[in-house]
Amino acid sequence: MPATGSKKAAQKPFLTDIKTLRERARRHIEEGAVTEGYAADRNIVVKLLNEALATEIVCVLRYKRHHFMASGIHAESVAAEFLEHANDEQGHADQIAARIVQLGGEPNFNPEGLLTRSHAEYVEGHTLNDMIKEDLVAEPIAIDSYRDMIKYFGNDDPTSRRLMEGILAVEEEHADDLVNLLGEIGK
Ligand SMILES: [Fe+2]
Ligand SMILES: [Fe+2]
């Protein structure tokens, strides 16, 4: 058996030897899902993901505020859309927090400094029109910063990259929804 194993390894030099893989797995068993083959700088990735987490939390808070404060003749449909976005952002925050833990980091939920860590802003807005416009400012900021993160993660951390690609696609939908809403309310 061992002879076959080493023969296989010699034929496929790009594969790490199974014995080495097993030894590594035992050595790093306490470090969780991330193995020695992880090529990215874990501290930087965790820091970036915490910024994305803060961005999502700020977006949840802004959309919630807008949801509850929406008033006027178009309020019902717009408020429903705001709530849907708030729930999407909450889902994103949860996914990002889970990934941070998977990387051996700690998700930062500290309200202190939340706005500093976030890329998007918290703006209340008075009219429906103001609220939608503020959300339309915030979404492209998230989109641009997530695009940068995706580029940075590249092939060094494909799992974080795919996570952020999925989230990015939803942020693009949010921006589209807001453009449509703005058209519907006629301003
Ligand atoms: Fe989001
Ligand atoms: Fe969004």
mmCIF file of C-alpha atoms and ligand atoms in Angstrom:
data_model
loop_
_atom_site.group_PDB
_atom_site.id
_atom_site.type_symbol
_atom_site.label_atom_id
_atom_site.label_comp_id
_atom_site.label_asym_id
_atom_site.label_seq_id
_atom_site.Cartn_x
_atom_site.Cartn_y
_atom_site.Cartn_z
ATOM 1 C CA MET A 1 0.000 0.000 0.000
ATOM 2 C CA PRO A 2 2.631 2.613 0.940
ATOM 3 C CA ALA A 3 4.521 1.797 -2.260
ATOM 4 C CA THR A 4 1.419 2.493 -4.396
ATOM 5 C CA GLY A 5 0.877 5.728 -2.520
ATOM 6 C CA SER A 6 4.332 7.086 -3.190
ATOM 7 C CA LYS A 7 4.186 5.917 -6.803
ATOM 8 C CA LYS A 8 0.949 7.856 -7.254
ATOM 9 C CA ALA A 9 2.509 10.916 -5.665
ATOM 10 C CA ALA A 10 5.428 10.710 -8.050
ATOM 11 C CA GLN A 11 3.090 10.496 -11.031
ATOM 12 C CA LYS A 12 1.089 13.483 -9.862
ATOM 13 C CA PRO A 13 3.641 15.880 -8.411
ATOM 14 C CA PHE A 14 1.086 18.709 -8.117
ATOM 15 C CA LEU A 15 -0.813 16.814 -5.429
ATOM 16 C CA THR A 16 0.435 17.058 -1.885
ATOM 17 C CA ASP A 17 1.434 13.664 -0.539
ATOM 18 C CA ILE A 18 -1.455 12.096 1.406
ATOM 19 C CA LYS A 19 0.741 11.412 4.409
ATOM 20 C CA THR A 20 1.811 15.045 4.596
ATOM 21 C CA LEU A 21 -1.816 16.136 4.278
ATOM 22 C CA ARG A 22 -2.818 13.862 7.147
ATOM 23 C CA GLU A 23 0.025 15.053 9.349
ATOM 24 C CA ARG A 24 -0.865 18.661 8.652
ATOM 25 C CA ALA A 25 -4.533 18.043 9.373
ATOM 26 C CA ARG A 26 -3.637 16.552 12.759
ATOM 27 C CA ARG A 27 -1.250 19.360 13.598
ATOM 28 C CA HIS A 28 -3.793 22.045 12.747
ATOM 29 C CA ILE A 29 -6.881 20.277 13.971
ATOM 30 C CA GLU A 30 -7.532 23.050 16.482
ATOM 31 C CA GLU A 31 -7.340 25.808 13.914
ATOM 32 C CA GLY A 32 -10.631 24.909 12.280
ATOM 33 C CA ALA A 33 -11.417 24.821 8.588
ATOM 34 C CA VAL A 34 -8.422 26.765 7.378
ATOM 35 C CA THR A 35 -5.387 24.687 6.509
ATOM 36 C CA GLU A 36 -1.731 25.332 5.773
ATOM 37 C CA GLY A 37 -2.596 25.449 2.075
ATOM 38 C CA TYR A 38 -4.392 28.742 2.742
ATOM 39 C CA ALA A 39 -2.438 31.307 0.772
ATOM 40 C CA ALA A 40 -3.947 34.611 1.883
ATOM 41 C CA ASP A 41 -2.893 36.816 4.789
ATOM 42 C CA ARG A 42 -5.497 35.752 7.315
ATOM 43 C CA ASN A 43 -5.290 38.929 9.414
ATOM 44 C CA ILE A 44 -5.923 41.146 6.414
ATOM 45 C CA VAL A 45 -8.788 38.955 5.187
ATOM 46 C CA VAL A 46 -10.434 39.024 8.639
ATOM 47 C CA LYS A 47 -9.997 42.805 8.819
ATOM 48 C CA LEU A 48 -11.578 43.269 5.377
ATOM 49 C CA LEU A 49 -14.438 40.908 6.214
ATOM 50 C CA ASN A 50 -15.053 42.832 9.445
ATOM 51 C CA GLU A 51 -15.344 46.011 7.381
ATOM 52 C CA ALA A 52 -17.864 44.240 5.151
ATOM 53 C CA LEU A 53 -19.695 43.055 8.292
ATOM 54 C CA ALA A 54 -19.883 46.637 9.608
ATOM 55 C CA THR A 55 -21.102 47.803 6.197
ATOM 56 C CA GLU A 56 -23.891 45.215 6.225
ATOM 57 C CA ILE A 57 -24.956 46.080 9.797
ATOM 58 C CA VAL A 58 -25.121 49.790 8.941
ATOM 59 C CA CYS A 59 -27.206 48.893 5.877
ATOM 60 C CA VAL A 60 -29.569 46.803 8.031
ATOM 61 C CA LEU A 61 -30.034 49.760 10.409
ATOM 62 C CA ARG A 62 -30.559 52.275 7.598
ATOM 63 C CA TYR A 63 -33.084 50.092 5.747
ATOM 64 C CA LYS A 64 -34.938 49.333 9.008
ATOM 65 C CA ARG A 65 -35.195 53.026 9.810
ATOM 66 C CA HIS A 66 -36.444 53.689 6.269
ATOM 67 C CA HIS A 67 -38.887 50.791 6.493
ATOM 68 C CA PHE A 68 -40.531 52.095 9.662
ATOM 69 C CA MET A 69 -40.441 55.765 8.635
ATOM 70 C CA ALA A 70 -41.803 55.348 5.105
ATOM 71 C CA SER A 71 -44.994 57.372 4.691
ATOM 72 C CA GLY A 72 -47.084 58.819 1.881
ATOM 73 C CA ILE A 73 -49.131 57.366 -0.947
ATOM 74 C CA HIS A 74 -46.354 55.055 -2.196
ATOM 75 C CA ALA A 75 -45.300 54.103 1.305
ATOM 76 C CA GLU A 76 -46.601 50.569 1.439
ATOM 77 C CA SER A 77 -44.729 49.099 -1.519
ATOM 78 C CA VAL A 78 -41.570 51.092 -0.791
ATOM 79 C CA ALA A 79 -41.619 50.124 2.896
ATOM 80 C CA ALA A 80 -41.963 46.472 1.890
ATOM 81 C CA GLU A 81 -38.944 46.787 -0.406
ATOM 82 C CA PHE A 82 -36.900 48.442 2.377
ATOM 83 C CA LEU A 83 -37.734 45.557 4.702
ATOM 84 C CA GLU A 84 -36.730 43.002 2.090
ATOM 85 C CA HIS A 85 -33.379 44.754 1.659
ATOM 86 C CA ALA A 86 -32.877 44.968 5.449
ATOM 87 C CA ASN A 87 -33.418 41.214 5.698
ATOM 88 C CA ASP A 88 -31.011 40.537 2.809
ATOM 89 C CA GLU A 89 -28.333 42.677 4.494
ATOM 90 C CA GLN A 90 -28.875 40.813 7.778
ATOM 91 C CA GLY A 91 -28.353 37.537 5.934
ATOM 92 C CA HIS A 92 -25.136 38.903 4.421
ATOM 93 C CA ALA A 93 -23.905 40.021 7.859
ATOM 94 C CA ASP A 94 -24.514 36.512 9.218
ATOM 95 C CA GLN A 95 -22.698 34.830 6.330
ATOM 96 C CA ILE A 96 -19.713 37.150 6.697
ATOM 97 C CA ALA A 97 -19.561 36.649 10.484
ATOM 98 C CA ALA A 98 -19.604 32.874 9.991
ATOM 99 C CA ARG A 99 -16.726 33.091 7.500
ATOM 100 C CA ILE A 100 -14.688 35.228 9.903
ATOM 101 C CA VAL A 101 -15.070 32.551 12.596
ATOM 102 C CA GLN A 102 -14.161 29.850 10.057
ATOM 103 C CA LEU A 103 -10.920 31.758 9.450
ATOM 104 C CA GLY A 104 -10.141 31.720 13.166
ATOM 105 C CA GLY A 105 -11.036 35.391 13.581
ATOM 106 C CA GLU A 106 -13.652 37.195 15.654
ATOM 107 C CA PRO A 107 -16.606 39.022 14.095
ATOM 108 C CA ASN A 108 -16.724 42.601 15.377
ATOM 109 C CA PHE A 109 -20.264 43.492 16.463
ATOM 110 C CA ASN A 110 -19.134 46.336 18.709
ATOM 111 C CA PRO A 111 -21.436 49.327 18.126
ATOM 112 C CA GLU A 112 -18.526 51.570 19.056
ATOM 113 C CA GLY A 113 -16.696 52.462 15.865
ATOM 114 C CA LEU A 114 -19.289 50.703 13.704
ATOM 115 C CA LEU A 115 -19.634 53.686 11.360
ATOM 116 C CA THR A 116 -15.876 54.039 11.104
ATOM 117 C CA ARG A 117 -15.463 50.404 10.094
ATOM 118 C CA SER A 118 -18.418 50.558 7.684
ATOM 119 C CA HIS A 119 -17.883 51.692 4.125
ATOM 120 C CA ALA A 120 -21.522 52.743 3.681
ATOM 121 C CA GLU A 121 -23.105 55.582 5.640
ATOM 122 C CA TYR A 122 -26.162 55.832 7.833
ATOM 123 C CA VAL A 123 -28.362 58.648 6.529
ATOM 124 C CA GLU A 124 -31.978 58.862 7.663
ATOM 125 C CA GLY A 125 -33.581 60.999 4.960
ATOM 126 C CA HIS A 126 -36.982 62.664 5.430
ATOM 127 C CA THR A 127 -39.137 61.921 2.411
ATOM 128 C CA LEU A 128 -39.482 58.597 0.612
ATOM 129 C CA ASN A 129 -37.551 60.152 -2.207
ATOM 130 C CA ASP A 130 -34.669 61.142 0.133
ATOM 131 C CA MET A 131 -34.572 57.687 1.657
ATOM 132 C CA ILE A 132 -34.373 55.908 -1.691
ATOM 133 C CA LYS A 133 -31.673 58.320 -2.855
ATOM 134 C CA GLU A 134 -29.612 57.736 0.288
ATOM 135 C CA ASP A 135 -29.887 53.985 -0.244
ATOM 136 C CA LEU A 136 -28.860 54.551 -3.841
ATOM 137 C CA VAL A 137 -25.730 56.276 -2.572
ATOM 138 C CA ALA A 138 -24.949 53.496 -0.097
ATOM 139 C CA GLU A 139 -25.367 50.488 -2.412
ATOM 140 C CA PRO A 140 -22.723 51.512 -4.994
ATOM 141 C CA ILE A 141 -20.268 52.149 -2.142
ATOM 142 C CA ALA A 142 -20.795 48.578 -0.933
ATOM 143 C CA ILE A 143 -20.576 47.324 -4.527
ATOM 144 C CA ASP A 144 -17.261 49.078 -5.179
ATOM 145 C CA SER A 145 -15.652 48.035 -1.924
ATOM 146 C CA TYR A 146 -16.799 44.406 -2.311
ATOM 147 C CA ARG A 147 -15.406 44.368 -5.846
ATOM 148 C CA ASP A 148 -12.038 45.452 -4.448
ATOM 149 C CA MET A 149 -12.181 42.731 -1.801
ATOM 150 C CA ILE A 150 -13.055 40.100 -4.406
ATOM 151 C CA LYS A 151 -10.046 41.177 -6.466
ATOM 152 C CA TYR A 152 -7.820 41.044 -3.392
ATOM 153 C CA PHE A 153 -9.024 37.572 -2.295
ATOM 154 C CA GLY A 154 -8.501 36.237 -5.828
ATOM 155 C CA ASN A 155 -7.193 32.685 -5.771
ATOM 156 C CA ASP A 156 -5.575 33.086 -2.352
ATOM 157 C CA ASP A 157 -8.929 32.734 -0.592
ATOM 158 C CA PRO A 158 -11.477 31.414 -3.105
ATOM 159 C CA THR A 159 -14.062 30.703 -0.376
ATOM 160 C CA SER A 160 -14.155 34.305 0.839
ATOM 161 C CA ARG A 161 -14.078 35.448 -2.774
ATOM 162 C CA ARG A 162 -17.128 33.349 -3.713
ATOM 163 C CA LEU A 163 -18.977 34.497 -0.604
ATOM 164 C CA MET A 164 -18.437 38.144 -1.502
ATOM 165 C CA GLU A 165 -19.283 37.503 -5.170
ATOM 166 C CA GLY A 166 -22.658 36.135 -4.098
ATOM 167 C CA ILE A 167 -23.283 39.125 -1.845
ATOM 168 C CA LEU A 168 -22.122 41.555 -4.539
ATOM 169 C CA ALA A 169 -24.722 40.169 -6.961
ATOM 170 C CA VAL A 170 -27.486 40.885 -4.418
ATOM 171 C CA GLU A 171 -26.196 44.441 -3.817
ATOM 172 C CA GLU A 172 -26.395 45.018 -7.568
ATOM 173 C CA GLU A 173 -30.014 43.841 -7.486
ATOM 174 C CA HIS A 174 -30.686 46.220 -4.581
ATOM 175 C CA ALA A 175 -29.337 49.148 -6.599
ATOM 176 C CA ASP A 176 -31.558 48.119 -9.531
ATOM 177 C CA ASP A 177 -34.619 47.848 -7.278
ATOM 178 C CA LEU A 178 -33.978 51.346 -5.935
ATOM 179 C CA VAL A 179 -33.679 52.853 -9.417
ATOM 180 C CA ASN A 180 -37.026 51.244 -10.280
ATOM 181 C CA LEU A 181 -38.626 52.495 -7.063
ATOM 182 C CA LEU A 182 -37.439 56.004 -7.740
ATOM 183 C CA GLY A 183 -39.026 55.782 -11.187
ATOM 184 C CA GLU A 184 -42.282 54.475 -9.731
ATOM 185 C CA ILE A 185 -42.714 57.225 -7.201
ATOM 186 C CA GLY A 186 -42.134 59.704 -10.026
ATOM 187 C CA LYS A 187 -39.269 61.905 -8.889
HETATM 188 FE FE FE B 1 -25.665 43.316 1.789
HETATM 189 FE FE FE B 2 -27.712 46.066 -0.358
#
